[in-house]
PDB file of C-alpha atoms in Angstrom:
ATOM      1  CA  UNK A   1     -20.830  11.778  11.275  1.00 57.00           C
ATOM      2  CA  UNK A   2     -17.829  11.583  10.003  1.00 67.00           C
ATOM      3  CA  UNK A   3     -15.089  10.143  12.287  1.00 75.00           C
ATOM      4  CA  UNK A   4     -11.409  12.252  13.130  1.00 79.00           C
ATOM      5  CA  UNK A   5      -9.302   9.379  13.723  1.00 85.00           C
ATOM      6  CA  UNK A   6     -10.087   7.550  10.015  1.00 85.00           C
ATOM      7  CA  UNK A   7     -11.709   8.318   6.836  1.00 80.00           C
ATOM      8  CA  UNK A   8     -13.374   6.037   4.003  1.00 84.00           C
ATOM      9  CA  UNK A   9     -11.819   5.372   0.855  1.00 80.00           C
ATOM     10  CA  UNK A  10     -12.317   3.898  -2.106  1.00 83.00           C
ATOM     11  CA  UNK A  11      -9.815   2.958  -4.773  1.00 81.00           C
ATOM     12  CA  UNK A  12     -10.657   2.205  -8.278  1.00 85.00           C
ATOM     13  CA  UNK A  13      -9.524  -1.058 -10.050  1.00 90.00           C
ATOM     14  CA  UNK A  14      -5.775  -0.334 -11.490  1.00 91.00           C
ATOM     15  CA  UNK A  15      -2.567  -2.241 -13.055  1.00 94.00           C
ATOM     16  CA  UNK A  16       0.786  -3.156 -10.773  1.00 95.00           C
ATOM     17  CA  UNK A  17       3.704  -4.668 -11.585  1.00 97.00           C
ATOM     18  CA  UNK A  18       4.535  -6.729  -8.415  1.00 97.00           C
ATOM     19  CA  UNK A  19       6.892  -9.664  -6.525  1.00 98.00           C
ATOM     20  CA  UNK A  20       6.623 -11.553  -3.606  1.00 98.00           C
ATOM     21  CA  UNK A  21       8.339 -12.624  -1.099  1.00 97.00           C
ATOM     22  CA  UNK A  22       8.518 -15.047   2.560  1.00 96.00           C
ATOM     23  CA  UNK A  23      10.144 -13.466   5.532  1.00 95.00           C
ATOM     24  CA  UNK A  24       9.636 -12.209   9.092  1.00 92.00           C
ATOM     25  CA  UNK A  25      10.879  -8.226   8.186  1.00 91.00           C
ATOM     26  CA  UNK A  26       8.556  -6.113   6.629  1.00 86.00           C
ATOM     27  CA  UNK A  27      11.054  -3.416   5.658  1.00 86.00           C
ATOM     28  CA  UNK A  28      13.916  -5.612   4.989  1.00 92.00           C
ATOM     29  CA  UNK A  29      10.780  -7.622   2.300  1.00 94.00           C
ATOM     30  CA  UNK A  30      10.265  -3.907   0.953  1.00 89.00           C
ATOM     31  CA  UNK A  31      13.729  -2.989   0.222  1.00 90.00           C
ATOM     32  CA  UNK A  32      14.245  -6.262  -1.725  1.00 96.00           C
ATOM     33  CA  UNK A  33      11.176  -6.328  -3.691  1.00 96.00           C
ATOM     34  CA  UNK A  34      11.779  -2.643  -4.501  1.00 93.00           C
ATOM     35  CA  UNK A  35      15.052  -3.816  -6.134  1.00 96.00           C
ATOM     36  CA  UNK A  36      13.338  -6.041  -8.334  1.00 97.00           C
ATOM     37  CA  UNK A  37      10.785  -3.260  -9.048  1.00 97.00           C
ATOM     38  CA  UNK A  38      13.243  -0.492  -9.721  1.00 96.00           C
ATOM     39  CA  UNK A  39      15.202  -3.467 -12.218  1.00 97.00           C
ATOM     40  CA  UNK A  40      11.911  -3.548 -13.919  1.00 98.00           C
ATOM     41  CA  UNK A  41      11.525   0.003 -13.887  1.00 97.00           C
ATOM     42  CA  UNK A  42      14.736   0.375 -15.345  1.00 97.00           C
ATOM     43  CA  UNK A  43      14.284  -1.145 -18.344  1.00 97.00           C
ATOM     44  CA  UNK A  44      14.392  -5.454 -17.265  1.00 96.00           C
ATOM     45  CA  UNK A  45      11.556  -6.344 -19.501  1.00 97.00           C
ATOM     46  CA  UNK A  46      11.170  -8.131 -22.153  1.00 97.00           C
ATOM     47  CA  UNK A  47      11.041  -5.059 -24.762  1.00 96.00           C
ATOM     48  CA  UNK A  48      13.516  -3.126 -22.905  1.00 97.00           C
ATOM     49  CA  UNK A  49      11.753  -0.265 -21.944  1.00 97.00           C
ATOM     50  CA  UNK A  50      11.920   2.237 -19.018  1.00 97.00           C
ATOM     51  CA  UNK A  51       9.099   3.054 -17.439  1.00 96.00           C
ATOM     52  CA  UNK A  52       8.192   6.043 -15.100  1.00 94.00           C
ATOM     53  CA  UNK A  53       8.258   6.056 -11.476  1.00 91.00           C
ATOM     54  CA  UNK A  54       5.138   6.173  -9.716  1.00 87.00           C
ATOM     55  CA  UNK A  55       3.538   6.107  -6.451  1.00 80.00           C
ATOM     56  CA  UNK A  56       2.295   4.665  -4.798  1.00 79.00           C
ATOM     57  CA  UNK A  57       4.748   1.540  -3.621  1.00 83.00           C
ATOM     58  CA  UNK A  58       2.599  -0.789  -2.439  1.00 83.00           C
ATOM     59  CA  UNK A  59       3.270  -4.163   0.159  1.00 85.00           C
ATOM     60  CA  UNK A  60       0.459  -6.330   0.562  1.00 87.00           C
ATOM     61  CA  UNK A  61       1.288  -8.546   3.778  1.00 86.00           C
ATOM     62  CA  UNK A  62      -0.417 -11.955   4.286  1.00 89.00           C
ATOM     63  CA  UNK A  63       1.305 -12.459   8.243  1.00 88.00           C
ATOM     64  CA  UNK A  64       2.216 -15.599   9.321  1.00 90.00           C
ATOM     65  CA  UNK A  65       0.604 -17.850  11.677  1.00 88.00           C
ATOM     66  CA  UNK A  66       2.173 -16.373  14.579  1.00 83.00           C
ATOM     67  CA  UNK A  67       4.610 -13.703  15.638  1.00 78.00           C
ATOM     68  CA  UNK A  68       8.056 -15.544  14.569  1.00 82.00           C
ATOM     69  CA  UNK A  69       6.885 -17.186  11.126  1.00 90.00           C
ATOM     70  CA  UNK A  70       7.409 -16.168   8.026  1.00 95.00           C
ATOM     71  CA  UNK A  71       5.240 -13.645   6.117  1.00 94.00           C
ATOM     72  CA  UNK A  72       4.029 -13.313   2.449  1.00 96.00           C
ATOM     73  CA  UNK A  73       4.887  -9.755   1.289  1.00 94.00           C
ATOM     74  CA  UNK A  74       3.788  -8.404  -2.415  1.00 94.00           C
ATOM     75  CA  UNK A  75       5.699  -5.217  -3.259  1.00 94.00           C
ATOM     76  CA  UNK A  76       3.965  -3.297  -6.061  1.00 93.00           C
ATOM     77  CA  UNK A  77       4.312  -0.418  -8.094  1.00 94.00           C
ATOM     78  CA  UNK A  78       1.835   1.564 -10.212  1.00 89.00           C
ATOM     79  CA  UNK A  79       1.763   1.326 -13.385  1.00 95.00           C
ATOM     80  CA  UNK A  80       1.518   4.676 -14.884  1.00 94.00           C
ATOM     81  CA  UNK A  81      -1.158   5.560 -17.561  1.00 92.00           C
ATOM     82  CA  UNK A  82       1.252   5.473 -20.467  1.00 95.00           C
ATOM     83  CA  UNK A  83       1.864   1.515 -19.910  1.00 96.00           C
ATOM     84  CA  UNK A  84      -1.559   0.606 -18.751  1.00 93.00           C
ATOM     85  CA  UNK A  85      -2.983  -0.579 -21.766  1.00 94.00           C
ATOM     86  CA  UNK A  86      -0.320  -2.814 -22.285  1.00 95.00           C
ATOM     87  CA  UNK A  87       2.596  -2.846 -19.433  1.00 97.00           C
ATOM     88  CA  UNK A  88       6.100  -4.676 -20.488  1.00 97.00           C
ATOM     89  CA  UNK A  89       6.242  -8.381 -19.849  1.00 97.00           C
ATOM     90  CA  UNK A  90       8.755  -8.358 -16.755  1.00 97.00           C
ATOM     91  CA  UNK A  91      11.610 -10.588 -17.653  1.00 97.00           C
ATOM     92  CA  UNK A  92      12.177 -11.374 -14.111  1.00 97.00           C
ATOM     93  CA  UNK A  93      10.096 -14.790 -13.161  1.00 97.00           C
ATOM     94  CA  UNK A  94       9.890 -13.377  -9.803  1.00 98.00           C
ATOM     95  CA  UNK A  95       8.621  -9.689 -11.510  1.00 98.00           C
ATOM     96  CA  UNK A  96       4.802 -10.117 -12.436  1.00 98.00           C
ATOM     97  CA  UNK A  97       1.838  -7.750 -13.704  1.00 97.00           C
ATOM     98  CA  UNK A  98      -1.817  -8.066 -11.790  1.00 96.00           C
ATOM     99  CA  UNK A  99      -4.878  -6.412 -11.779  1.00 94.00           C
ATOM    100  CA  UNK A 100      -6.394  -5.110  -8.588  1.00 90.00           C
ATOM    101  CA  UNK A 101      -9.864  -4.788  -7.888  1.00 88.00           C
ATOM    102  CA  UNK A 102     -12.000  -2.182  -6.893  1.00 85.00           C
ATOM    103  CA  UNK A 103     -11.596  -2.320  -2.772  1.00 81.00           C
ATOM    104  CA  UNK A 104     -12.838   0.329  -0.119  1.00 82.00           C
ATOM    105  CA  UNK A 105     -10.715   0.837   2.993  1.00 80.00           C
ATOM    106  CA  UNK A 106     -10.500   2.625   6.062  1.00 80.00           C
ATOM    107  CA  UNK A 107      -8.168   4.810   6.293  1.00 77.00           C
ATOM    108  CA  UNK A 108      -5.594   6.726   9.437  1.00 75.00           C
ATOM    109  CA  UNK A 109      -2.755   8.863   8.884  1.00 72.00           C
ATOM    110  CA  UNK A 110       0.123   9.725  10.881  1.00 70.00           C
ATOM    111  CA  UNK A 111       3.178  11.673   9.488  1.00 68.00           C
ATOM    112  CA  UNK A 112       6.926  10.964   9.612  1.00 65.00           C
ATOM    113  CA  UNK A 113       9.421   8.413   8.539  1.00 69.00           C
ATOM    114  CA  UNK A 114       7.415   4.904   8.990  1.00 70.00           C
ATOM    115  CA  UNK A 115       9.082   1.488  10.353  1.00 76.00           C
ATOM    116  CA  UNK A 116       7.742  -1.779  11.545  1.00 80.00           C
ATOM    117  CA  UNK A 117       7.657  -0.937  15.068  1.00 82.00           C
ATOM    118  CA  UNK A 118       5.611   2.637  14.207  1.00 78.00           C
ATOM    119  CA  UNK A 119       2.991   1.053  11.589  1.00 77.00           C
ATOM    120  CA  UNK A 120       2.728  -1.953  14.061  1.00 80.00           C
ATOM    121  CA  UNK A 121       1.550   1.036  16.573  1.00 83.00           C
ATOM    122  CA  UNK A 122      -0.720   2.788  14.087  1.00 81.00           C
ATOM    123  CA  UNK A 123      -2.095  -0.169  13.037  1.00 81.00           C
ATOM    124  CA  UNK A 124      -3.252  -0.914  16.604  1.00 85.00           C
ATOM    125  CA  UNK A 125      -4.650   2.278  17.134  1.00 87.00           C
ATOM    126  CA  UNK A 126      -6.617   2.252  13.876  1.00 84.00           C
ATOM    127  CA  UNK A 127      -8.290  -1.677  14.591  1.00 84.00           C
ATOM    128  CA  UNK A 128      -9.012   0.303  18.278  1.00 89.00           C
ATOM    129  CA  UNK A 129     -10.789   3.469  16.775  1.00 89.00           C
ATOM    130  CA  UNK A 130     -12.837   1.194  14.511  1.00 86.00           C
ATOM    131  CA  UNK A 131     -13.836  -1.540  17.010  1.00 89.00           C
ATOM    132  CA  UNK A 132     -15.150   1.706  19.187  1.00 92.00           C
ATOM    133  CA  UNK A 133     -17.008   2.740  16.368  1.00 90.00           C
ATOM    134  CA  UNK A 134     -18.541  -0.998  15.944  1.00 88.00           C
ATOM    135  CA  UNK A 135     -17.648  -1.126  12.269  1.00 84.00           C
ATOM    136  CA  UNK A 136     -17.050  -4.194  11.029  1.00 82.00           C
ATOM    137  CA  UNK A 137     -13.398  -4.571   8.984  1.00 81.00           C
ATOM    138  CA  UNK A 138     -11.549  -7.229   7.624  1.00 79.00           C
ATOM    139  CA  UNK A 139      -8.311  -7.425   9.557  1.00 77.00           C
ATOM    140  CA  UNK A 140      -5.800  -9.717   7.124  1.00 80.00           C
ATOM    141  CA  UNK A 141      -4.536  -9.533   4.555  1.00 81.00           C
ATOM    142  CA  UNK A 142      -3.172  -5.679   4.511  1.00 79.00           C
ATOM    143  CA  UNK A 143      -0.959  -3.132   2.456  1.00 76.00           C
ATOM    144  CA  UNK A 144       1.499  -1.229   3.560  1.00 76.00           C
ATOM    145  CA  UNK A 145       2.762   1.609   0.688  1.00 72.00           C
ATOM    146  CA  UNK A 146       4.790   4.521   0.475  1.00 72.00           C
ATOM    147  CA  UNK A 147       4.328   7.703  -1.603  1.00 70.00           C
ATOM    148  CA  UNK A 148       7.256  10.001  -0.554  1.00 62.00           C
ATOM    149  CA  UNK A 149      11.088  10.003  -1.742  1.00 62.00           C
ATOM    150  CA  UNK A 150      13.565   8.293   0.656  1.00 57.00           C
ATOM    151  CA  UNK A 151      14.937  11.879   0.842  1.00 53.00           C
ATOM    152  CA  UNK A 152      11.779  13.593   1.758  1.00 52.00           C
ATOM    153  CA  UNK A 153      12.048  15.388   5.162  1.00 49.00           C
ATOM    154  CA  UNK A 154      10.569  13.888   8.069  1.00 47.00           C
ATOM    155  CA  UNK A 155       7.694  16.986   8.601  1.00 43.00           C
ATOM    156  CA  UNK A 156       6.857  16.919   5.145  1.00 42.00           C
ATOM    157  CA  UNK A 157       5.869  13.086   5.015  1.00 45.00           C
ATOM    158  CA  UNK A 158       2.393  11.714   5.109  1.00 46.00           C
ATOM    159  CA  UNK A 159       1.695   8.212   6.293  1.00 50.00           C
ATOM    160  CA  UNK A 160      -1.640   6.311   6.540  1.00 47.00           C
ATOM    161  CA  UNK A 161      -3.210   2.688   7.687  1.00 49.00           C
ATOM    162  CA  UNK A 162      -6.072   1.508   5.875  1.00 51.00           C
ATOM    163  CA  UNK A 163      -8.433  -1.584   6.947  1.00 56.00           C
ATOM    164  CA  UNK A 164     -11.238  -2.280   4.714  1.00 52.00           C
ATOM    165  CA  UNK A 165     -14.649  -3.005   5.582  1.00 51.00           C
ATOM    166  CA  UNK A 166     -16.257  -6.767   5.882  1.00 45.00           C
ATOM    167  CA  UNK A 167     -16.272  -8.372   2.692  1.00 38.00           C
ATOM    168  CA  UNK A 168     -13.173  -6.580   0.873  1.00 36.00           C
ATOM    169  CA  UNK A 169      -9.913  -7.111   1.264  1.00 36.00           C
ATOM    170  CA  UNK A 170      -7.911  -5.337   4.441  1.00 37.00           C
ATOM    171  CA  UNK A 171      -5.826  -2.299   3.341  1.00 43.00           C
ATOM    172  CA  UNK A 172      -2.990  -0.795   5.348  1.00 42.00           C
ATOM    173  CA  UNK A 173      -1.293   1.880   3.688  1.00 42.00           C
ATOM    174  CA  UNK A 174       1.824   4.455   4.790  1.00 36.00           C
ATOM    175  CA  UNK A 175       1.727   7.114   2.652  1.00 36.00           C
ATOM    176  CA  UNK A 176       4.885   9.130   1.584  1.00 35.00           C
ATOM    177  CA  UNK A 177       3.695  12.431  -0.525  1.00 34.00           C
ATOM    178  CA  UNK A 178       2.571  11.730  -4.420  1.00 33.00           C
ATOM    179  CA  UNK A 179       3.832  11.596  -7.282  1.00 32.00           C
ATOM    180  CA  UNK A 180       1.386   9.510  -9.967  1.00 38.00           C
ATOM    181  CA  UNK A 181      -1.358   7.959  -7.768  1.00 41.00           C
ATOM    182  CA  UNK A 182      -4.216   5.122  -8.411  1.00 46.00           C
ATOM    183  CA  UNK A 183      -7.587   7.569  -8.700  1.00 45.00           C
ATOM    184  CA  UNK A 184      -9.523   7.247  -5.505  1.00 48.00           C
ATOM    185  CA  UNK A 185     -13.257   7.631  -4.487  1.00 43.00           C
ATOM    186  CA  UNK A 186     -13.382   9.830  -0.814  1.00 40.00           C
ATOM    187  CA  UNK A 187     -16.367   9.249   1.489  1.00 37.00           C
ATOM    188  CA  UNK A 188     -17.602  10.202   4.575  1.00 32.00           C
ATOM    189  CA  UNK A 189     -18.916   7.466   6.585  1.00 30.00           C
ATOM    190  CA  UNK A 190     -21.716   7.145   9.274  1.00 29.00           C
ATOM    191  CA  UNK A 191     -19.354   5.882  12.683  1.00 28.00           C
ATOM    192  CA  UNK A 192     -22.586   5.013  13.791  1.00 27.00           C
ATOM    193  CA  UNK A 193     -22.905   1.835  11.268  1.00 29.00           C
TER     194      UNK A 193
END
């Protein structure tokens, strides 16, 4: 049976280019390492090329050891097919290329504009539905990661959390539309397990 509040998901092994960064503000840690991103982006590599825009912008949050320290946040984008092979050495030191591994999450969604204070929410409600269903998760780290346009409207955006199960890594996501995404592997899964 296949549960209403969260799905299963699994996302292939893919490319980012990616910073990090310590603070206590998730979106004021996205904004900034989107800067770098977009710098990189733009052509701020070392062979001076521009590469495409993709989705989806990804922040991988390690939290801090309680509610007023400091964060680690890893702002990613995808690297679209063109530069896979081979993506531009950032010439940024704080601008750096990683490969993810293959990782399944579970995943909620929720629409609208997304801020700390709403994902904090959904987040909560997602650990809840999947402690009900006795599934066993992997709470920290988690990503955070945005698909839509800053000038999307509001009723048009699609946001999601996703926690992955016991030995991969935790994956919280707010989605924003699509415009180049990682390739995905959906399944239904068995609440009862």
């Amino acid at each position: 049976m296949k549960p209403e509040d969260y799905e299963i998901r699994t996302y292939v092994a893919a490319k980012w280019v990616s910073t990090s960064l310590s603070g206590t503000s998730l979106d004021q840690s996205v904004r900034m390492g989107f800067r770098r991103l977009f710098s990189y982006i733009q052509g701020n590599n070392d062979k001076n090329v521009k590469v495409e825009m993709t989705a989806p912008v990804t922040c991988r949050v390690d939290p801090g050891a309680g509610p007023a320290c400091e964060s680690r946040f890893t702002v990613s984008f995808f690297i679209p097919e063109e530069h896979r092979a081979a993506p531009p050495p950032p010439s940024d030191p704080d601008v750096f290329v990683e490969n993810r591994e293959e990782f399944t999450a579970y995943v909620r969604s929720y629409g609208g504009f997304s801020n700390e204070t709403l994902a904090r929410a959904e987040l909560l409600q997602l650990l809840r539905s999947l402690q009900r269903d006795g599934v066993d998760f992997v709470e920290r780290p988690y990503y955070v990661a945005g698909y839509d346009s800053p000038f999307r409207r509001q009723w048009h955006r699609r946001c999601q959390f996703e926690l992955s199960q016991r030995s991969w890594k935790a994956f919280v996501l707010l989605w924003r539309g699509s415009i180049e995404a990682p390739p995905t592997h959906d399944h239904a899964i068995d609440a009862a397990k």
